[in-house]
Amino acid sequence: MRNQTIYGAIVLFGTIGLLTVDTVSAGVVLSGTRVIYREQDREITIKVNNPGKEPALVQAWADRGNDKSSPSSADTPFIILPPISRIDPDKGQSLRIAFVGQDQPKDKESIFWLNVLDIPPMPKAGSEPRNYMQVAFRSRLKLFYRPAGLPGTPEEAAERLSWSIRPQAAGKGYLLHAVNASPYHVTVNRVLLPVTGRELESDSGMVPPGGSYDFVFKDLKSHPAGELKLRYESINDYGAVVVHQGLVGLEGGAARAAPSVTTGLVSP
């Protein structure tokens, strides 16, 4: 799901405080679940729509992975225009994203995060209740910078993950170790591992280019015997779920892809 946070200002008898919680809904709607910026692009756009009945004030910026970032602390090689915009009810606004900074690695993707803060209007003068809460929703989307000329494709990268069972530290059980030899990030929605007649499910995770990621299963207390066939779901450039099959053993094995199956749009 799209990563969203609520920032709230609570007004109570003239006292203002801050509230931060997690949510999955917001007033404005973004046209995608991730953003791919290719090196050859001069700029790209993402559409922000306001389906509500009140105008919205939208502020946008990018960060390097700090979920507590703000426009004043943004330090990415991207400029987003307009940085602040008003969107009337049933209207939309295109955000233009341009790469203006220093060179990024040429042999692999780089990842940043696009933030879109939806600030609702203040109550009209004389209409606000004595006690009220005003909340602002922030959506965070992955922003991938993709150099030209990378070998292979993102789809092949997801298919070719390799897997092995490894012990956790301090004897806490076992985990599933995924290795990504490609130059692309692979976002995994979940992994399903059949063990002793039942299927264990992991949380989501992202395997970086040329790197690895450990998927933890709550009830994987012992090393499964023999070769295992697992299923896992990757998220493609369009935010759709693609189902794969793979082999896993103590020493790992190359994953083998199943036919692609689109099951909906998500954004881990």
Tab-separated table of C-alpha atoms in Angstrom, residues 32 36 40 45 79 88 93 96 181 210-211 221 229-230 232 241 254 257 263:
chain	number	residue	atom	x	y	z
A	32	GLY	CA	0.655	6.207	-9.664
A	36	ILE	CA	10.436	5.874	-12.636
A	40	GLN	CA	17.215	10.207	-20.854
A	45	THR	CA	4.995	14.341	-14.542
A	79	ILE	CA	13.344	19.805	-8.497
A	88	ASP	CA	-9.861	23.001	-6.316
A	93	GLN	CA	-2.572	19.412	-10.873
A	96	ARG	CA	6.765	18.208	-12.940
A	181	ALA	CA	22.460	-9.824	-8.799
A	210	GLY	CA	23.716	-6.165	-6.203
A	211	GLY	CA	22.536	-6.654	-2.633
A	221	LYS	CA	11.782	-22.083	14.098
A	229	LYS	CA	9.332	-24.423	-3.686
A	230	LEU	CA	8.253	-20.947	-2.688
A	232	TYR	CA	6.624	-14.628	-4.037
A	241	VAL	CA	1.553	-7.564	-8.455
A	254	ALA	CA	17.939	-19.394	-8.714
A	257	ALA	CA	9.319	-17.193	-12.610
A	263	THR	CA	-3.833	-8.961	-8.866
